[in-house]
Every structure is written in structure tokens, then in C-alpha cells.
Amino acid sequence: MSSSQRRSTMRVPPFFRRLFKFTSMDFETAVWEMTHLIIAPKKVFRNIYYHKQTKNSYHRADPAFTYLLALFLLLTGFAWGVAYAPGLGGTIRVTLVFVFVHFLGTCLAISTLMYFLVGRVLGKRRQGLFGPPIGGGGAEDALEFGYCFDVSIRAYLPIWTFLYVLQFLLMPLIAQDYRVSNFFGNTMYLMALSYYFVITFLGYNGAIYLNIGPTPGTWLTNHVALPFLSRTEILLAPIPVLAILWLISLFTFDCATNLAPILWCGIKLRKPV
């Protein structure tokens, strides 16, 4: 391998090079994405094609979305810690676990899994995380690890919204020993996880048709976001399973009091959830 090839394979990805260049981050777009991921998630992934055409990459090398969601996890971690953790040390531990374990650690683990799983089952894989695709295909025909991370952190937004924010606000109600409390608490988990898989599906779905016709309102269906992937409907398969588990849990299990995020921080709570 030549020295130029070695430098190419060892090159630091743009995402990491921009981690501390705050002035170059597009926080306005990140806020727009967060809003539309909740109300109209398909619009977010329609922009993939345009980004691919201008940057020649599906991956957005902009940490703004990651920073914003990490900040939100930090704030909600502080709220959970103040409410349930024993003292300042416990509160700090909760906030750090929320950000670095629940959010970043989980997203990195899932994006790595999806990179190999989606690449193997639904399309081609690359040689290494940032190398050329196996089998001689062009770079445009391979899944990028950075894009898997993009999808993962965006799919985490409904998890944060339902399970870290709404659950915290509604915990005094849904933690009660009533059937209706159990219903709303468990339904919140069903919605969060189902939304997670829907956004993941939209992120990898190669059949998102884009409004890029020659005249307004014209749809060119031969342009797709990820044309090298197929059978992405498999990613929606967990949702029926979740629905069945939700129905069973209404009579057997209380998600709010047994799966609350604060319970996964490795601390002894000052009071039960």
C-alpha cells in the first residue's frame, strides 16, 4: 500500500474534524430536523438526495444535531437527578449516564450493528468503516457508517421525547397503581419504540420518492434516497411484536415503574419512581 493510500485510509472523518468548530455547525437545520422528525419525519429524509448530490455523501458531517440532543439529554438528566437521585453526586452521575451511555453509547452500538446488518442483508458492505465497497461497486452503492450514525441519533429523538421528557412530567400520574395509569404508561413506551423503528425505516428506505421534477409538484420516481438497499420493510417487523407485547403488558407489567430511564443509571434512588 502506498503512502497516499495509507493516508487516505487513516484520514479522520469530517464529522470528527468539525466536533469543535461550532461556528460552522448548522444548528438551524438541526432544529428544523428535530421538529419535523416528530410531525413529518419523511421530509427529513427527503433531503438525503439533495445532500448526496451536493456533498457526494449520504452522511451529514455536521455534529449540530448530536450536540443539541446531547444538551437536551443533559438537561433532562439533571431534572431526573434532582427528582430521584441522592444528592449532587447522584445527579451528576445521572446526567453523564444519560448523555454518554443511554444516548451516545447506545447510538454508536446500534449504528455499528446496523452498518453490518443492513449492509449484509439489504445491500453491499464497505471494506472497513470508510473504505470502498466490497465487490467492486462504486462508492455511491455502499452504505456509510456515518450515515448509520445519522439515522441512529435521529431515531433516538422520539425515545427522548416520550421516555425522558413526557414520562418525567407524567410520572406522578402514570406511576399510580391504577389500570388507566398502566395503560398510558405502557402506551407511551409503545409509541416511543414504534416511532423509533419508523424513523429507522425511513432512514434506510430506498423508496422515498423525491420532488425533484422539472416543474413544481412533479415527482421523478426513478430517483430514490438509498437506491442500493432493498427489502427495507424488514425494519418495521418489530412493531407488530411490540404491539403484542404491549397488549400483554397491560395485564402483567408496568413499564413506567420498571423501565424508567433513571433505573438504568446504576444508583440507589432517593425515592421510588
PDB file of C-alpha atoms in Angstrom, residues 45-137:
ATOM      1  CA  PHE A  45     -35.012  12.041   4.798  1.00  0.00           C
ATOM      2  CA  ARG A  46     -36.111  13.580   1.508  1.00  0.00           C
ATOM      3  CA  ASN A  47     -33.180  15.940   1.971  1.00  0.00           C
ATOM      4  CA  ILE A  48     -30.789  12.990   1.734  1.00  0.00           C
ATOM      5  CA  TYR A  49     -30.887  13.029  -2.031  1.00  0.00           C
ATOM      6  CA  TYR A  50     -30.103  16.727  -2.263  1.00  0.00           C
ATOM      7  CA  HIS A  51     -27.233  16.363   0.214  1.00  0.00           C
ATOM      8  CA  LYS A  52     -25.895  13.431  -1.793  1.00  0.00           C
ATOM      9  CA  GLN A  53     -25.930  15.490  -4.983  1.00  0.00           C
ATOM     10  CA  THR A  54     -24.050  18.417  -3.436  1.00  0.00           C
ATOM     11  CA  LYS A  55     -21.699  16.655  -0.996  1.00  0.00           C
ATOM     12  CA  ASN A  56     -21.397  13.228  -2.667  1.00  0.00           C
ATOM     13  CA  SER A  57     -22.217  11.583   0.657  1.00  0.00           C
ATOM     14  CA  TYR A  58     -25.370  10.467   2.437  1.00  0.00           C
ATOM     15  CA  HIS A  59     -23.721  11.248   5.774  1.00  0.00           C
ATOM     16  CA  ARG A  60     -24.121  14.776   7.141  1.00  0.00           C
ATOM     17  CA  ALA A  61     -20.731  15.617   8.639  1.00  0.00           C
ATOM     18  CA  ASP A  62     -22.296  18.179  10.972  1.00  0.00           C
ATOM     19  CA  PRO A  63     -22.361  17.448  14.736  1.00  0.00           C
ATOM     20  CA  ALA A  64     -25.045  20.089  15.404  1.00  0.00           C
ATOM     21  CA  PHE A  65     -27.888  17.569  15.784  1.00  0.00           C
ATOM     22  CA  THR A  66     -25.763  15.392  18.080  1.00  0.00           C
ATOM     23  CA  TYR A  67     -24.777  18.352  20.236  1.00  0.00           C
ATOM     24  CA  LEU A  68     -28.352  19.601  20.569  1.00  0.00           C
ATOM     25  CA  LEU A  69     -29.793  16.238  21.526  1.00  0.00           C
ATOM     26  CA  ALA A  70     -26.908  15.644  23.949  1.00  0.00           C
ATOM     27  CA  LEU A  71     -27.688  19.016  25.543  1.00  0.00           C
ATOM     28  CA  PHE A  72     -31.336  18.047  25.878  1.00  0.00           C
ATOM     29  CA  LEU A  73     -30.326  14.740  27.472  1.00  0.00           C
ATOM     30  CA  LEU A  74     -28.095  16.687  29.857  1.00  0.00           C
ATOM     31  CA  LEU A  75     -30.978  18.916  30.924  1.00  0.00           C
ATOM     32  CA  THR A  76     -33.439  16.066  31.350  1.00  0.00           C
ATOM     33  CA  GLY A  77     -30.786  14.065  33.197  1.00  0.00           C
ATOM     34  CA  PHE A  78     -30.406  16.953  35.616  1.00  0.00           C
ATOM     35  CA  ALA A  79     -34.190  17.044  36.119  1.00  0.00           C
ATOM     36  CA  TRP A  80     -34.395  13.288  36.749  1.00  0.00           C
ATOM     37  CA  GLY A  81     -31.402  13.505  39.082  1.00  0.00           C
ATOM     38  CA  VAL A  82     -32.830  16.341  41.150  1.00  0.00           C
ATOM     39  CA  ALA A  83     -36.125  14.477  41.478  1.00  0.00           C
ATOM     40  CA  TYR A  84     -34.819  10.992  42.284  1.00  0.00           C
ATOM     41  CA  ALA A  85     -31.031  10.847  42.782  1.00  0.00           C
ATOM     42  CA  PRO A  86     -29.394  11.046  46.235  1.00  0.00           C
ATOM     43  CA  GLY A  87     -27.527  14.344  46.282  1.00  0.00           C
ATOM     44  CA  LEU A  88     -25.403  16.291  43.819  1.00  0.00           C
ATOM     45  CA  GLY A  89     -23.102  13.368  43.058  1.00  0.00           C
ATOM     46  CA  GLY A  90     -26.028  11.188  42.089  1.00  0.00           C
ATOM     47  CA  THR A  91     -27.473  13.927  39.904  1.00  0.00           C
ATOM     48  CA  ILE A  92     -24.172  14.373  38.068  1.00  0.00           C
ATOM     49  CA  ARG A  93     -23.936  10.622  37.561  1.00  0.00           C
ATOM     50  CA  VAL A  94     -27.444  10.503  36.095  1.00  0.00           C
ATOM     51  CA  THR A  95     -26.729  13.321  33.634  1.00  0.00           C
ATOM     52  CA  LEU A  96     -23.470  11.718  32.487  1.00  0.00           C
ATOM     53  CA  VAL A  97     -25.080   8.297  32.081  1.00  0.00           C
ATOM     54  CA  PHE A  98     -27.977   9.787  30.135  1.00  0.00           C
ATOM     55  CA  VAL A  99     -25.635  11.525  27.676  1.00  0.00           C
ATOM     56  CA  PHE A 100     -22.697   9.149  27.289  1.00  0.00           C
ATOM     57  CA  VAL A 101     -24.307   5.752  27.882  1.00  0.00           C
ATOM     58  CA  HIS A 102     -28.009   5.997  27.079  1.00  0.00           C
ATOM     59  CA  PHE A 103     -27.588   8.343  24.102  1.00  0.00           C
ATOM     60  CA  LEU A 104     -24.104   8.246  22.585  1.00  0.00           C
ATOM     61  CA  GLY A 105     -23.194   4.716  23.664  1.00  0.00           C
ATOM     62  CA  THR A 106     -26.484   3.233  22.527  1.00  0.00           C
ATOM     63  CA  CYS A 107     -26.457   5.116  19.216  1.00  0.00           C
ATOM     64  CA  LEU A 108     -22.878   4.071  18.446  1.00  0.00           C
ATOM     65  CA  ALA A 109     -23.648   0.439  19.275  1.00  0.00           C
ATOM     66  CA  ILE A 110     -26.840   0.375  17.201  1.00  0.00           C
ATOM     67  CA  SER A 111     -25.284   2.231  14.259  1.00  0.00           C
ATOM     68  CA  THR A 112     -22.404  -0.256  14.218  1.00  0.00           C
ATOM     69  CA  LEU A 113     -24.859  -3.148  14.313  1.00  0.00           C
ATOM     70  CA  MET A 114     -27.000  -1.613  11.580  1.00  0.00           C
ATOM     71  CA  TYR A 115     -23.959  -0.898   9.414  1.00  0.00           C
ATOM     72  CA  PHE A 116     -23.092  -4.583   9.271  1.00  0.00           C
ATOM     73  CA  LEU A 117     -26.673  -5.888   9.430  1.00  0.00           C
ATOM     74  CA  VAL A 118     -28.174  -3.595   6.799  1.00  0.00           C
ATOM     75  CA  GLY A 119     -25.084  -3.814   4.632  1.00  0.00           C
ATOM     76  CA  ARG A 120     -25.154  -7.599   4.699  1.00  0.00           C
ATOM     77  CA  VAL A 121     -28.901  -8.232   4.495  1.00  0.00           C
ATOM     78  CA  LEU A 122     -30.196  -5.306   2.454  1.00  0.00           C
ATOM     79  CA  GLY A 123     -27.228  -4.153   0.405  1.00  0.00           C
ATOM     80  CA  LYS A 124     -23.477  -4.066  -0.088  1.00  0.00           C
ATOM     81  CA  ARG A 125     -20.903  -3.574   2.648  1.00  0.00           C
ATOM     82  CA  ARG A 126     -17.746  -1.492   2.588  1.00  0.00           C
ATOM     83  CA  GLN A 127     -14.194  -2.584   3.325  1.00  0.00           C
ATOM     84  CA  GLY A 128     -13.775  -1.008   6.738  1.00  0.00           C
ATOM     85  CA  LEU A 129     -15.878   1.803   8.088  1.00  0.00           C
ATOM     86  CA  PHE A 130     -14.890   4.349   5.447  1.00  0.00           C
ATOM     87  CA  GLY A 131     -13.321   2.266   2.688  1.00  0.00           C
ATOM     88  CA  PRO A 132     -14.600   1.311  -0.776  1.00  0.00           C
ATOM     89  CA  PRO A 133     -17.433  -1.202  -1.173  1.00  0.00           C
ATOM     90  CA  ILE A 134     -16.847  -4.923  -1.402  1.00  0.00           C
ATOM     91  CA  GLY A 135     -17.441  -6.419  -4.807  1.00  0.00           C
ATOM     92  CA  GLY A 136     -16.115  -3.558  -6.895  1.00  0.00           C
ATOM     93  CA  GLY A 137     -19.199  -1.337  -6.781  1.00  0.00           C
TER      94      GLY A 137
END
